[in-house]
XYZ file of N, CA and C in Angstrom:
411
model
N 50.144 178.114 113.253
C 49.518 176.696 112.415
C 50.717 175.711 112.443
N 51.942 176.178 112.071
C 53.166 175.287 112.028
C 53.437 174.053 113.016
N 52.797 174.526 114.187
C 52.953 173.745 115.386
C 52.245 172.472 115.253
N 51.024 172.624 114.537
C 50.420 171.296 114.187
C 50.815 170.266 113.382
N 51.884 170.623 112.334
C 52.373 169.664 111.440
C 53.052 168.653 112.248
N 54.009 168.771 113.248
C 54.481 167.852 113.906
C 53.281 166.757 114.597
N 52.317 167.429 115.108
C 51.354 166.427 115.884
C 50.705 165.684 114.437
N 50.382 166.094 113.303
C 49.788 165.226 112.322
C 50.959 163.976 111.910
N 52.185 164.498 111.871
C 53.191 163.517 111.565
C 53.271 162.541 112.645
N 53.050 162.910 114.059
C 52.991 161.619 115.063
C 51.818 161.117 114.838
N 50.624 161.207 114.308
C 49.481 160.773 114.283
C 49.713 159.864 113.137
N 50.218 160.048 111.856
C 50.650 159.352 110.914
C 51.555 158.111 111.221
N 52.383 158.590 111.863
C 53.511 157.529 112.505
C 52.684 156.362 113.345
N 51.747 156.941 114.173
C 50.839 156.151 115.094
C 50.218 154.899 114.153
N 49.523 155.784 113.109
C 48.895 154.982 111.899
C 49.358 153.885 111.209
N 50.636 154.282 110.921
C 51.612 153.345 110.109
C 51.627 152.134 110.955
N 52.087 152.369 112.163
C 52.430 151.249 113.167
C 51.035 150.342 113.295
N 49.893 151.009 113.262
C 48.672 150.113 113.686
C 48.522 149.427 112.287
N 48.409 150.014 111.223
C 48.313 149.178 110.002
C 49.438 148.088 109.848
N 50.514 148.323 110.249
C 51.668 147.365 110.329
C 51.274 146.250 111.014
N 50.915 146.613 112.395
C 50.430 145.381 113.256
C 49.437 144.592 112.849
N 48.194 145.264 112.228
C 46.912 144.535 111.829
C 47.610 143.734 110.574
N 48.432 144.203 109.614
C 48.731 143.474 108.522
C 49.690 141.979 109.148
N 50.775 142.415 109.879
C 51.478 141.136 110.540
C 50.496 140.253 111.248
N 49.526 140.674 111.952
C 48.533 139.601 112.668
C 47.770 138.814 111.457
N 47.341 139.810 110.725
C 46.476 139.081 109.521
C 47.110 137.961 108.925
N 48.523 138.136 108.531
C 49.226 137.196 107.962
C 49.661 135.823 108.717
N 49.958 136.301 110.182
C 50.133 135.289 111.138
C 48.906 134.366 111.016
N 47.672 134.811 111.048
C 46.436 134.172 111.353
C 46.313 133.293 109.986
N 46.455 133.951 108.807
C 46.154 133.077 107.423
C 47.335 132.145 107.335
N 48.423 132.478 108.086
C 49.669 131.433 107.830
C 49.708 130.416 108.856
N 48.586 130.474 109.701
C 48.504 129.474 110.869
C 49.575 129.461 111.880
N 50.234 130.542 111.944
C 51.127 130.913 113.034
C 50.694 131.127 114.297
N 49.341 131.649 114.119
C 48.620 132.255 115.324
C 47.010 131.748 115.340
N 46.779 131.231 116.135
C 45.207 130.591 116.542
C 44.385 131.909 116.592
N 43.353 132.241 115.779
C 42.663 133.294 115.551
C 41.871 133.497 117.073
N 41.408 132.566 117.870
C 41.114 132.361 119.329
C 42.046 133.167 120.067
N 43.218 133.335 119.714
C 44.203 133.860 120.638
C 43.602 135.227 120.934
N 43.166 135.854 119.858
C 42.826 137.452 119.718
C 41.492 137.614 120.678
N 40.893 136.760 121.063
C 39.745 136.862 121.887
C 39.908 137.152 123.391
N 40.945 136.825 123.825
C 41.453 137.077 125.200
C 42.768 137.270 125.535
N 43.384 137.143 124.274
C 45.083 137.210 124.531
C 45.625 136.089 125.335
N 45.117 135.045 125.410
C 45.542 133.986 126.526
C 45.932 132.848 125.691
N 46.473 132.132 126.046
C 47.031 130.845 125.503
C 48.180 131.020 124.310
N 48.407 130.185 123.435
C 49.622 130.038 122.733
C 49.786 131.617 121.914
N 50.687 132.061 122.222
C 50.829 133.699 121.727
C 51.152 134.011 120.499
N 51.774 135.065 120.239
C 52.161 135.531 118.884
C 53.519 135.376 118.606
N 54.277 135.241 117.741
C 55.650 135.210 117.416
C 56.123 136.402 117.813
N 57.404 136.505 118.259
C 58.184 137.682 118.927
C 58.169 138.642 118.137
N 58.283 138.840 116.943
C 58.335 139.923 115.742
C 57.018 140.645 116.233
N 55.785 139.952 116.070
C 54.448 140.513 116.202
C 54.435 141.062 117.778
N 54.684 140.390 118.588
C 54.431 140.810 119.941
C 55.149 141.905 120.166
N 56.624 142.221 119.827
C 57.233 143.203 119.814
C 56.721 144.876 118.946
N 55.895 144.545 117.812
C 55.320 145.398 117.039
C 53.976 146.079 117.999
N 53.218 144.778 118.722
C 52.169 145.183 119.456
C 52.588 145.915 120.669
N 53.722 145.668 121.223
C 54.121 146.430 122.433
C 54.430 148.056 121.829
N 54.889 147.921 120.662
C 55.427 149.252 120.188
C 54.187 150.122 119.927
N 53.154 149.728 119.454
C 51.885 150.240 119.278
C 51.447 150.739 120.551
N 51.477 150.157 121.682
C 51.110 150.304 122.933
C 51.941 151.504 123.423
N 53.116 151.423 123.194
C 54.076 152.559 123.413
C 53.770 153.712 122.821
N 53.101 153.804 121.658
C 52.816 155.152 120.995
C 51.577 155.826 121.742
N 51.112 155.160 122.621
C 49.736 155.800 123.384
C 50.317 155.881 124.526
N 51.557 156.154 124.763
C 51.980 156.564 126.224
C 52.733 157.806 126.338
N 53.833 158.004 126.358
C 54.565 159.203 126.368
C 54.083 160.251 125.159
N 53.676 159.763 124.043
C 53.293 160.882 122.844
C 51.933 161.521 123.478
N 51.302 160.916 124.249
C 50.002 161.712 124.568
C 50.632 163.027 125.370
N 51.539 162.947 126.144
C 52.144 164.278 126.653
C 52.454 165.257 125.416
N 53.145 164.583 124.272
C 53.259 165.518 123.213
C 51.916 166.161 122.604
N 50.935 165.132 122.391
C 49.637 165.898 121.881
C 49.275 166.896 122.784
N 49.284 166.765 123.993
C 48.632 167.879 124.955
C 49.365 168.955 124.922
N 51.006 168.826 124.859
C 51.734 170.108 124.550
C 51.567 170.814 123.647
N 51.250 170.160 122.444
C 50.998 170.747 121.236
C 49.857 171.629 120.974
N 48.721 171.225 121.431
C 47.614 171.512 121.772
C 47.316 172.328 122.445
N 47.915 172.602 123.707
C 47.989 173.660 124.431
C 48.810 175.088 124.127
N 50.023 174.400 123.475
C 50.613 175.578 122.666
C 50.039 176.376 121.460
N 49.072 175.477 120.882
C 48.512 176.173 119.704
C 47.292 177.147 120.512
N 46.594 176.450 121.572
C 45.537 177.425 122.192
C 46.242 178.621 122.701
N 47.260 178.669 123.527
C 47.632 179.720 124.297
C 48.413 180.585 123.066
N 48.725 180.069 122.064
C 49.745 181.117 120.932
C 51.224 181.202 121.085
N 51.466 179.900 121.865
C 53.026 179.593 121.838
C 53.595 178.878 120.715
N 53.644 179.315 119.695
C 53.903 178.658 118.420
C 55.017 179.232 117.806
N 55.912 179.570 118.433
C 57.289 180.072 117.834
C 58.244 178.999 117.398
N 59.304 179.451 116.445
C 60.072 178.413 115.871
C 60.528 177.728 116.905
N 61.180 178.081 118.140
C 61.807 177.169 118.990
C 60.986 175.904 119.500
N 59.670 176.251 119.806
C 58.690 175.220 120.020
C 58.364 174.296 118.871
N 58.275 175.002 117.820
C 58.162 173.857 116.701
C 59.267 173.047 116.597
N 60.345 173.552 116.598
C 61.667 172.650 116.470
C 61.705 171.694 117.520
N 61.545 171.794 118.770
C 61.429 171.022 119.734
C 60.383 169.716 119.317
N 59.388 170.382 118.883
C 58.328 169.406 118.346
C 58.545 168.367 117.322
N 59.290 168.989 116.217
C 59.774 168.004 115.136
C 60.920 167.292 115.589
N 61.699 167.502 116.597
C 62.598 166.739 117.201
C 62.242 165.702 118.006
N 61.220 165.647 118.737
C 60.361 164.758 119.150
C 59.988 163.851 118.147
N 59.312 164.144 117.314
C 58.672 163.396 116.099
C 59.963 162.541 115.524
N 60.932 163.271 115.355
C 62.060 162.541 114.763
C 62.546 161.489 115.504
N 62.637 161.527 116.748
C 63.319 160.656 117.407
C 62.311 159.501 117.742
N 61.036 159.853 117.863
C 60.092 158.862 117.866
C 60.037 158.142 116.591
N 60.090 158.683 115.517
C 60.196 157.786 114.279
C 61.466 156.847 114.230
N 62.693 157.422 114.550
C 63.899 156.474 114.886
C 63.594 155.405 115.690
N 62.941 155.633 116.874
C 62.577 154.655 117.992
C 61.828 153.729 117.230
N 60.785 153.980 116.472
C 59.871 152.927 115.964
C 60.505 152.402 114.860
N 61.515 152.758 113.854
C 62.323 152.049 112.940
C 63.087 150.849 113.741
N 63.651 151.542 114.900
C 64.583 150.428 115.541
C 63.763 149.228 116.300
N 62.507 149.723 116.907
C 61.874 148.861 117.452
C 61.188 147.806 116.667
N 60.754 148.168 115.412
C 60.021 147.548 114.507
C 61.090 146.601 113.483
N 62.415 146.870 113.546
C 63.350 146.188 112.773
C 64.179 145.541 113.291
N 65.381 145.930 113.685
C 66.520 144.925 114.414
C 66.280 145.068 115.924
N 65.674 146.020 116.672
C 65.256 146.011 117.816
C 66.295 145.774 118.934
N 67.375 146.669 118.636
C 68.556 146.596 119.521
C 68.005 147.616 120.727
N 68.017 146.992 121.936
C 67.464 147.707 122.971
C 68.309 149.018 123.550
N 69.227 148.992 123.113
C 70.602 150.066 123.568
C 70.172 151.137 122.539
N 69.851 150.795 121.455
C 69.752 151.961 120.401
C 68.274 152.461 120.691
N 67.656 151.481 120.615
C 65.958 152.056 120.926
C 65.931 152.946 122.195
N 66.711 152.592 123.269
C 66.639 153.320 124.443
C 67.190 154.933 124.250
N 68.309 154.979 123.373
C 68.961 156.330 123.074
C 67.810 157.165 122.379
N 67.278 156.507 121.466
C 66.178 157.270 120.557
C 64.970 157.656 121.670
N 64.684 156.751 122.444
C 63.311 157.113 123.320
C 64.005 158.205 124.463
N 65.264 158.111 124.950
C 65.530 159.013 125.847
C 65.656 160.305 125.101
N 66.210 160.543 124.077
C 66.431 161.766 123.365
C 64.968 162.236 122.929
N 64.108 161.616 122.565
C 62.739 162.084 122.307
C 62.242 162.700 123.714
N 62.291 161.952 124.753
C 62.049 162.358 126.015
C 62.364 163.689 126.345
N 63.791 163.963 126.097
C 64.521 165.234 126.247
C 63.758 166.405 125.505
N 63.389 166.128 124.210
C 62.838 167.160 123.285
C 61.373 167.491 124.038
N 60.729 166.465 124.647
C 59.358 166.673 125.297
C 59.605 167.522 126.530
N 60.518 167.101 127.412
C 60.609 167.896 128.538
C 60.906 169.184 128.183
N 61.873 169.458 127.279
C 62.132 170.912 126.850
C 60.912 171.592 126.243
N 60.131 170.855 125.553
C 58.718 171.461 125.087
C 57.973 172.184 126.104
N 57.971 171.060 127.248
C 57.002 171.544 128.528
C 57.676 172.729 129.116
N 58.891 172.608 129.406
C 59.604 173.943 129.946
C 59.289 175.102 129.304
N 59.646 175.125 127.856
C 59.474 176.308 127.167
C 57.806 176.677 127.121
N 56.874 175.854 127.107
C 55.342 176.154 127.009
C 55.288 176.589 128.496
N 55.741 175.884 129.556
C 55.457 176.611 130.854
C 55.967 178.212 131.122
N 57.074 178.156 130.696
C 57.836 179.384 130.827
C 56.939 180.470 130.039
N 56.438 180.060 128.942
C 55.479 181.142 128.066
C 54.079 181.426 128.844
N 53.525 180.290 129.439
C 52.290 180.616 130.069
C 52.530 181.380 131.416
N 53.518 180.801 132.067
C 53.840 181.851 133.424
C 54.105 183.131 133.037
N 54.787 183.486 132.037
C 55.210 184.957 131.558
C 53.952 185.669 130.952
N 53.015 185.015 130.730
C 51.892 185.994 130.230
C 50.772 185.693 131.129
């Protein structure tokens, strides 16, 4: 069951990013920084850079993390829920949280890349450990 906690934490991180994006877009429209018609087709005068970066970040949370969700659910299904895999899952979530913080605040590309790359390493090691468990059983 412990393996599911990082999954719920990742869902929470995604939800926070989604709500933040909605709030920023609402404020931009209410403050007349963005024409509401822009959101019909996403064409024309776009969003301010800070909102566009947050929007891109939300999209990013539906890319690589999908492999994380599959790995966690597969691990739970096959019973590979040991401390090592749980630690790798928390490592992935931690570095994704750091990545989110960087992307949605000062957005230094070099710092963001390091957090992203480390999260990917944790994910790769999760899959290696999970694959080894499945092949051994």
